[in-house]
Coordinates of C-alpha atoms and ligand atoms in Angstrom, one line a residue:
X7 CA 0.0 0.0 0.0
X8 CA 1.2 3.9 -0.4
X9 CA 1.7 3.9 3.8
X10 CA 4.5 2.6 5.3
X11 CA 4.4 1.1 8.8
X12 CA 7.4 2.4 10.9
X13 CA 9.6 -0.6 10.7
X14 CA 9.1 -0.2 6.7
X15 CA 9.6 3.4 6.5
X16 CA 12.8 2.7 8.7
X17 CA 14.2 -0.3 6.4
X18 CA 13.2 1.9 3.5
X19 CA 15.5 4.7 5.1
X20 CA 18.4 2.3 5.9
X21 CA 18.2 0.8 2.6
X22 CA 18.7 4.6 1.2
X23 CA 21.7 4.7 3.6
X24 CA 20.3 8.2 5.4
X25 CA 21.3 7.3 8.9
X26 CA 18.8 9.2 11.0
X27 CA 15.9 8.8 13.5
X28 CA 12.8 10.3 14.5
X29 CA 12.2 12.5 17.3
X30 CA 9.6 10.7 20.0
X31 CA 7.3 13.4 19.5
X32 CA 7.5 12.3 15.9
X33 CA 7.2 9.1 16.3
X34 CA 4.1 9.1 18.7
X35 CA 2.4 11.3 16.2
X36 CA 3.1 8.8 13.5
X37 CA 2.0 6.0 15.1
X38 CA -1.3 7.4 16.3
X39 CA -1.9 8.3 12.4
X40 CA -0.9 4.7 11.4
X41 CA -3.5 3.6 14.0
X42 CA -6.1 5.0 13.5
X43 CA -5.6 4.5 9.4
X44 CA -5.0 0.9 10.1
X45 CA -8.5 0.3 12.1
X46 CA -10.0 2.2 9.5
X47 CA -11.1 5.4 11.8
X48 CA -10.7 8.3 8.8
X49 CA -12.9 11.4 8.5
X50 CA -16.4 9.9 9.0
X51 CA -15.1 6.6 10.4
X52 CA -14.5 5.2 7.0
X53 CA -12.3 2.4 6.3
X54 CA -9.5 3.5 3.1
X55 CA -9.6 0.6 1.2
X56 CA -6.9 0.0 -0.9
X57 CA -8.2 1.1 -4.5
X58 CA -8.4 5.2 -5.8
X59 CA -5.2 5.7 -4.2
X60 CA -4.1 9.3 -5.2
X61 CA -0.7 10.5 -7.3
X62 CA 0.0 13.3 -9.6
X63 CA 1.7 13.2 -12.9
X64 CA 5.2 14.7 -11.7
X65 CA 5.8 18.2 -11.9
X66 CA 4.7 21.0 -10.3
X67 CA 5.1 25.0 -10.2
X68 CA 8.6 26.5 -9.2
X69 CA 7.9 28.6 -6.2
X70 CA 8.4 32.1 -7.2
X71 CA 11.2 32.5 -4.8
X72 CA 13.5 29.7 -6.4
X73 CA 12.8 30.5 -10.6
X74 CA 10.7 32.4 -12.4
X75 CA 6.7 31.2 -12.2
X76 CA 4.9 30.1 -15.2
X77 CA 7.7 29.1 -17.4
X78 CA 8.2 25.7 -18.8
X79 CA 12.4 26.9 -19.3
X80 CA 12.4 28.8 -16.1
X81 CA 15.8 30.8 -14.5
X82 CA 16.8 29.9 -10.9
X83 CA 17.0 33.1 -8.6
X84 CA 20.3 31.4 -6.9
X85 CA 23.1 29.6 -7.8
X86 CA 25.7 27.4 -6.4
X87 CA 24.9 26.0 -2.8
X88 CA 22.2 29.0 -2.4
X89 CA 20.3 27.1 -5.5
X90 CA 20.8 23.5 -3.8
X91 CA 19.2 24.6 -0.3
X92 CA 16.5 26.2 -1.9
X93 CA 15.5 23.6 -4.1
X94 CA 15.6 21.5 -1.5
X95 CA 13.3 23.6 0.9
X96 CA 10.8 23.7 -2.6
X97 CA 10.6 20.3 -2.4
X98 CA 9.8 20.2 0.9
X99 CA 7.0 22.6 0.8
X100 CA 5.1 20.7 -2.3
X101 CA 6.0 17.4 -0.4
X102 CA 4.0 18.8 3.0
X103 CA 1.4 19.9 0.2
X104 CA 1.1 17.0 -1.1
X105 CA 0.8 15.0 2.1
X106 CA -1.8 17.5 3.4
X107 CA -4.3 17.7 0.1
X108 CA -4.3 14.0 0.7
X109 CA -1.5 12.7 -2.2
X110 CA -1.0 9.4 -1.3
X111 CA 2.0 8.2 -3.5
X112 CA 3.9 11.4 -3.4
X113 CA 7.0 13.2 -5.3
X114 CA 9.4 15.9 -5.4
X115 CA 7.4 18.1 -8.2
X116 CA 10.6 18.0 -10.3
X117 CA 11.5 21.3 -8.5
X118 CA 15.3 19.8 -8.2
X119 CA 15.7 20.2 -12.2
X120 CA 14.7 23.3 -14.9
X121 CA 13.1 21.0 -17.7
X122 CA 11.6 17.5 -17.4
X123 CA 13.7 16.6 -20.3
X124 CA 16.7 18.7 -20.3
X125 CA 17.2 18.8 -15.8
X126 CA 18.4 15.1 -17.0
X127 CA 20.2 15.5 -20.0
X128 CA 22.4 18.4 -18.3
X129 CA 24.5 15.4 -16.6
X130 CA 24.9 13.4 -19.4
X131 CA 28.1 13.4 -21.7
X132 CA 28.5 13.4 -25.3
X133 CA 25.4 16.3 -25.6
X134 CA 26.8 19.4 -27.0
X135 CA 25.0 22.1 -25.1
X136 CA 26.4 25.1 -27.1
X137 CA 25.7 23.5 -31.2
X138 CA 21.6 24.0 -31.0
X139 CA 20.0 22.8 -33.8
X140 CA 15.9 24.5 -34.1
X141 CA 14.1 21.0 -34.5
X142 CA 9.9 20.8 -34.8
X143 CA 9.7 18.6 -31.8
X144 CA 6.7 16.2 -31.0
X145 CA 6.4 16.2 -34.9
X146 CA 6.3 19.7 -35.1
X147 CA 4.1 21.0 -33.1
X148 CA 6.7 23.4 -31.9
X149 CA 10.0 24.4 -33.2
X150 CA 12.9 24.9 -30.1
X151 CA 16.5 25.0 -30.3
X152 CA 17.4 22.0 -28.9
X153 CA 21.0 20.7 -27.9
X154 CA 22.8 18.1 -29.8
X155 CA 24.3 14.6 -29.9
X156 CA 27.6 14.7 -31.4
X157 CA 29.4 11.6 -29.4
X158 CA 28.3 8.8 -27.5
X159 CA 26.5 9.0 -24.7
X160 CA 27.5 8.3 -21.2
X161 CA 26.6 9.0 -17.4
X162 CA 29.5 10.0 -15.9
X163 CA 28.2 10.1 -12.6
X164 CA 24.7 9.5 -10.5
X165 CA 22.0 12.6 -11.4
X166 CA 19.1 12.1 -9.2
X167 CA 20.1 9.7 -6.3
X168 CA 20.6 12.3 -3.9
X169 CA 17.2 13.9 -4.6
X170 CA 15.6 10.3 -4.1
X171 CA 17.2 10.1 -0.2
X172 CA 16.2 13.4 0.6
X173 CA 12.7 12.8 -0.3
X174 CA 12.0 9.4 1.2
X175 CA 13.8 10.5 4.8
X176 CA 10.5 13.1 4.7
X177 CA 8.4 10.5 3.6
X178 CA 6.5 7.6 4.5
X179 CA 4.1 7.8 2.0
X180 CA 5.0 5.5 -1.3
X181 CA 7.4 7.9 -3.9
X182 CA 7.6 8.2 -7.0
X183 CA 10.2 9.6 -9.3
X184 CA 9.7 10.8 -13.0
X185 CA 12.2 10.6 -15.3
X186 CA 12.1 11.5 -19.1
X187 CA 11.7 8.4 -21.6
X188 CA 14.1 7.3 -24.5
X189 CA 11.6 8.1 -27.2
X190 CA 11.0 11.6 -25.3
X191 CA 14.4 12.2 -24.4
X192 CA 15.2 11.6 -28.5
X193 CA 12.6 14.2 -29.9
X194 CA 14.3 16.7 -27.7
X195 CA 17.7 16.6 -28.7
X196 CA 18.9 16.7 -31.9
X197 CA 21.5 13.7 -33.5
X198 CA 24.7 14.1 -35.3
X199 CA 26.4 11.4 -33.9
X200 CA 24.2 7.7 -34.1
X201 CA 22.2 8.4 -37.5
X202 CA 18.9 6.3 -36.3
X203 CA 17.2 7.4 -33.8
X204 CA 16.1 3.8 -33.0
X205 CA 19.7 3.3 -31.7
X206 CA 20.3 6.7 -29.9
X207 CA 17.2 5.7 -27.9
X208 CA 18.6 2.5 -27.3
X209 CA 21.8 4.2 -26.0
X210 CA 19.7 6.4 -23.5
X211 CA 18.1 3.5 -22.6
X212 CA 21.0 2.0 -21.0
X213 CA 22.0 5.0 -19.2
X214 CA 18.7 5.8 -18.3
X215 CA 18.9 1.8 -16.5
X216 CA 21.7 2.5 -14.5
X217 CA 20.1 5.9 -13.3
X218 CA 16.9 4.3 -11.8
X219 CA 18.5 0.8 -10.8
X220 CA 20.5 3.9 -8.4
X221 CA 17.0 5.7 -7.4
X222 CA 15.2 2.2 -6.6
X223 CA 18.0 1.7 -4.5
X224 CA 17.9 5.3 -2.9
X225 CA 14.2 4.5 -2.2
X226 CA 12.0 5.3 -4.7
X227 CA 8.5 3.3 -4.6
X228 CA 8.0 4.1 -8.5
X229 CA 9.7 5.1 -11.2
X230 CA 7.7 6.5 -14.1
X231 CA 9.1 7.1 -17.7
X232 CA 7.5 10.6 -19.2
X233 CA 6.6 9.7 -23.0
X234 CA 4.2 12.4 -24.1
X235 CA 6.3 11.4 -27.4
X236 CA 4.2 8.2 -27.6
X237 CA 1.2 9.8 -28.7
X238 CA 2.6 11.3 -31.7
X239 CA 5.2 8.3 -33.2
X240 CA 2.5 5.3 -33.2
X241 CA 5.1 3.6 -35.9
X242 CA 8.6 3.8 -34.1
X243 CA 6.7 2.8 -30.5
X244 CA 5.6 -0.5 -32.2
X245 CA 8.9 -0.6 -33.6
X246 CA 11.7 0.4 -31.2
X247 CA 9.6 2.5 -28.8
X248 CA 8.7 0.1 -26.3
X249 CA 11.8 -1.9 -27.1
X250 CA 13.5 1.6 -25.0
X251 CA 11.0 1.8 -22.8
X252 CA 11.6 -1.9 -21.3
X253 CA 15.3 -1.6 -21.8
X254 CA 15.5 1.0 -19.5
X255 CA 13.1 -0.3 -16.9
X256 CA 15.0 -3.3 -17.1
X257 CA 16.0 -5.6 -13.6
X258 CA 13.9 -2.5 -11.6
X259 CA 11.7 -4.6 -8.6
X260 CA 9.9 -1.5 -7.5
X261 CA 6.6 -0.6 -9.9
X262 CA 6.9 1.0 -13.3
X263 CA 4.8 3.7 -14.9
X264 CA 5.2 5.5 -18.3
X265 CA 2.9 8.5 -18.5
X266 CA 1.3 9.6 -22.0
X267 CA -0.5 12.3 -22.3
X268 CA -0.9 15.5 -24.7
X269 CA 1.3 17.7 -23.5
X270 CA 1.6 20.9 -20.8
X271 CA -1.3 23.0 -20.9
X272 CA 0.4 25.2 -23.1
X273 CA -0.8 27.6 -26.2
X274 CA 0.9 25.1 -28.9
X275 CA -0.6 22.1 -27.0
X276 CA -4.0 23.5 -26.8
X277 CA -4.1 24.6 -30.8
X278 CA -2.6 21.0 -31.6
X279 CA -5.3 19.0 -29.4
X280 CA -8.2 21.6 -31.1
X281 CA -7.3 19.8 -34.2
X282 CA -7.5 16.5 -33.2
X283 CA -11.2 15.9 -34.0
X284 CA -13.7 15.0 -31.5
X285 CA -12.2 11.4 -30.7
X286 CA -8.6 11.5 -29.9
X287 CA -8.0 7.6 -30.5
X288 CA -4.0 8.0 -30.7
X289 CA -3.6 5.8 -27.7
X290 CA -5.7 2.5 -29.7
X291 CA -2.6 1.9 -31.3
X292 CA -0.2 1.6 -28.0
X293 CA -2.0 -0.1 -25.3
X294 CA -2.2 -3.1 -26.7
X295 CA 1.9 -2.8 -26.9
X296 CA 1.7 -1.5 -23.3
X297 CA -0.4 -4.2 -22.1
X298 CA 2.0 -7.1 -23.3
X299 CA 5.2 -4.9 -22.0
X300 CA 6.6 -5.7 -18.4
X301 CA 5.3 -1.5 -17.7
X302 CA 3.2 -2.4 -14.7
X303 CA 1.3 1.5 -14.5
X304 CA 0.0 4.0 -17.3
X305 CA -0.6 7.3 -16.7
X306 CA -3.7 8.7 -19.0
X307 CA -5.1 12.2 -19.9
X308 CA -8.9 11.5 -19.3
X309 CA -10.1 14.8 -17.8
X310 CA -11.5 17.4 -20.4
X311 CA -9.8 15.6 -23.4
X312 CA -11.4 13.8 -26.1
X313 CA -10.3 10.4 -25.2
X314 CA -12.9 7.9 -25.4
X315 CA -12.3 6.3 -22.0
X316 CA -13.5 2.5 -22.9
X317 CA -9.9 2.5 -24.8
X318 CA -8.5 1.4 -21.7
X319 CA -10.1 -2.2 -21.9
X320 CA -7.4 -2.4 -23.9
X321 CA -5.2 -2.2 -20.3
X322 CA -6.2 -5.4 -18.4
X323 CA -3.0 -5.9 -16.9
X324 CA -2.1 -2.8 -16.0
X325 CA -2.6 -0.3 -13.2
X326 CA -3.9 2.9 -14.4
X327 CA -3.1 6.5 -13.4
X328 CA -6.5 8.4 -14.8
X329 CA -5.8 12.0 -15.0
X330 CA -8.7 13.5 -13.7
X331 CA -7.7 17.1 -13.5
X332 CA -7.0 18.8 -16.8
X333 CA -3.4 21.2 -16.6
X334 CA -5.1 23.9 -19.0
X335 CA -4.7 27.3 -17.0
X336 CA -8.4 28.1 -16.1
X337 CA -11.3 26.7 -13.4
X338 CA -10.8 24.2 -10.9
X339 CA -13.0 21.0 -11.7
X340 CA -15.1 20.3 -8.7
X341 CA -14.8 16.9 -6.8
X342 CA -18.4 15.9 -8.5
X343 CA -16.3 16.0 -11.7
X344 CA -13.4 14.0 -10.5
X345 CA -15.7 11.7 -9.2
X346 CA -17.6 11.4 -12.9
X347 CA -14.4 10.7 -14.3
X348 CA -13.0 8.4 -11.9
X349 CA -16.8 6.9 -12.1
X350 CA -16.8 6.3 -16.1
X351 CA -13.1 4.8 -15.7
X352 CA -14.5 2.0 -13.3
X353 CA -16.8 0.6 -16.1
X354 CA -13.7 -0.7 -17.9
X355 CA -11.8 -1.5 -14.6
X356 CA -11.9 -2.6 -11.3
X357 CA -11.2 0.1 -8.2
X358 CA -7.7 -1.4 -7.3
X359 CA -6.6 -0.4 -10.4
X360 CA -7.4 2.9 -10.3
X361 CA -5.6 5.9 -9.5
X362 CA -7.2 9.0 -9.4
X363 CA -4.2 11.5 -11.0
X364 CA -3.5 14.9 -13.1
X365 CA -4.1 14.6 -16.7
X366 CA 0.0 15.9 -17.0
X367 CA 2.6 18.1 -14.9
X368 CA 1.7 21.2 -13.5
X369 CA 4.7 23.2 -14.0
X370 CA 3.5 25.5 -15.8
X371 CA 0.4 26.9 -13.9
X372 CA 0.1 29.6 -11.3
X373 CA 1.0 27.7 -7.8
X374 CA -2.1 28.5 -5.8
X375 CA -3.6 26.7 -8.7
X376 CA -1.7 23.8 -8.8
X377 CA -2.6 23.5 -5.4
X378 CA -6.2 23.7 -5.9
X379 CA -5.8 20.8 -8.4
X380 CA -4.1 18.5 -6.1
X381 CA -7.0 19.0 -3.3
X382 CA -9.9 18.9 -5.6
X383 CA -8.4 15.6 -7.1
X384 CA -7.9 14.2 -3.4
X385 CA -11.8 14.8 -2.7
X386 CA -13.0 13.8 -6.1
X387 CA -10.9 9.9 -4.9
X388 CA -12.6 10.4 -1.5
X389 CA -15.8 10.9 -2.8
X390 CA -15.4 7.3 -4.9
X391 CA -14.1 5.2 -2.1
X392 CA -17.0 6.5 -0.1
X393 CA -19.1 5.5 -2.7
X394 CA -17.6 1.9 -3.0
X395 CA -17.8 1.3 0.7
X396 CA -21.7 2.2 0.7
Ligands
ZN401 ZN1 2.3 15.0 -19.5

């Protein structure tokens, strides 16, 4: 489940190597909560059963403090140590947040890195940072300058693993870590060194491996692959896609997500999903591929989007994260309308598979928004398990 007795949440610690123990105070308080979760006592004497268990899709919204707000390349306001501590305290504040809106499987909002993509690809050799080539990524919906390859490419050292035992010594909730996919990874960088891009995935793949085999170890619960690219490149995800995907998941014992959705709720986004019809069926073609893959979780757009939600009968195996907030900049959905969502997903699967998630990130959006989100998302899950205990 996403709660950790104490004696877990300690072995988890050890296991992360983070030599440190609670305060009593701390302790009594934590056991009381495990208590009276454990017999069930929970606002209105409900019993949580173990199904709509919460999670958002990864990031969230810099703090204005530590870079600038709604920017999906934002500049840090420090630098050197400065920058460290005060990504560190961002974390801290959207992990609290996250703990108090009711997220159970919680994570660090990506506020350690700048990009989803790039905060990665910053540590990795063989990326030529200063030869930018303008490149119409997620096949062309928008043109950016993006680095490029121009020799192999290699992980000189670990990226994320630090991040990973900070996070799960404030935790006992379960954690997830996001990460950026091959396929992804590939459409935002361009290649001048492999010539396919079948085999520069392949190559990320493998350092992408050693990276999370490192954050399992640190602690991580999850670790979800971000492949908003799937959507768009039906052919090379049947053909090599997938192929990546595995690769880098490969030997991992903790659960596996990939998250595929359509995109930030950003201006080029928005025009590109206005011209997808009234059905968006793009995700027919993969789930099949996902369902026979050794991905145990998928992370869907569901909320406000076109996607006919009986396509995920196509995911019998899987657990599925069903966005149920939309990341557009505009009204909060109510919990009624998390709940409908949520409702319409359990006619294609049972509750234990469900959880109740954002449709994408939330960098982009104005924080007190985000925030909203993540509470109204919690309710609209509380409002279903109520239901199913009835
Ligand atoms: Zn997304």
């Amino acid at each position: 489940g996403p709660f950790a007795s104490r004696a877990q949440h300690r072995q988890r610690m050890e296991k992360s190597r983070f030599g440190h123990s609670w305060p009593l105070v701390e302790h009594l308080r934590a056991c009381w909560y495990n208590l009276t979760y454990r017999t069930g006592i929970w606002r209105g004497k409900i019993r949580k059963p173990p199904m709509f268990h919460t999670t958002i899709a990864g990031s969230l919204p810099k703090p204005a403090w530590l870079a600038e707000p709604e920017k999906l390349w934002p500049r840090w306001k420090f630098s050197g140590a400065e920058l460290e501590q005060a990504k560190r305290d961002a974390a801290l504040v959207w992990l609290k947040e996250q703990e108090s809106a009711g997220i159970d499987i919680v994570c660090d909002g990506e506020q350690f890195r700048g990009h989803f993509v790039h905060g990665f690809l910053e540590h990795i050799d063989g990326i030529d940072w200063d030869l930018k080539t303008p490149m119409g990524i997620r096949d062309n919906r928008y043109t950016v300058d993006v680095p490029t390859v121009t020799a192999p490419v290699s992980r000189p050292r670990p990226v994320h693993a630090e991040e990973v035992r900070f996070m799960r010594a404030h935790t006992r909730n379960a954690l997830k870590f996001t990460i950026p996919g091959p396929m992804t990874i590939c459409d935002t960088l361009a290649d001048a060194h492999y010539g396919r891009r079948a085999d520069m995935a392949m190559a990320f793949a493998d350092v992408l491996n050693q990276e999370v085999r490192e954050l399992e170890a640190a602690g991580a619960d999850v670790i979800q692959f971000d492949e908003p690219a799937f959507n768009v490149f039906g052919k090379d995800v049947r053909e090599w896609g997938i192929a990546a995907l595995e690769r880098a998941a490969a030997g991992l014992k903790c659960k596996t997500a990939v998250h595929i959705c359509y995109g930030y709720g950003i201006e080029a986004n928005i025009r590109w999903k206005e011209s997808l019809g009234t059905e968006w069926r793009q995700y027919e073609e993969i789930f099949p591929l996902l369902n026979a893959s050794r991905i145990d979780q998928v992370s869907l757009e569901c909320a406000g989007s076109h996607v006919p939600i009986s396509l995920i009968a196509a995911l019998p195996d899987k657990d599925l994260l069903i966005g149920a907030v939309a990341v557009a900049p505009g009204r909060i959905e109510t919990p009624a309308e998390v709940a409908a969502t949520l409702r319409e997903a359990l006619k294609h699967a049972d509750a234990g598979r469900i959880f109740p998630c954002t449709n994408c990130g939330m960098a982009p959006l104005p924080r007190a928004l985000a925030l909203a989100k993540m509470k109204v998302l919690a309710e609209g899950a509380f409002v279903m398990r109520k239901e199913i205990a009835a």
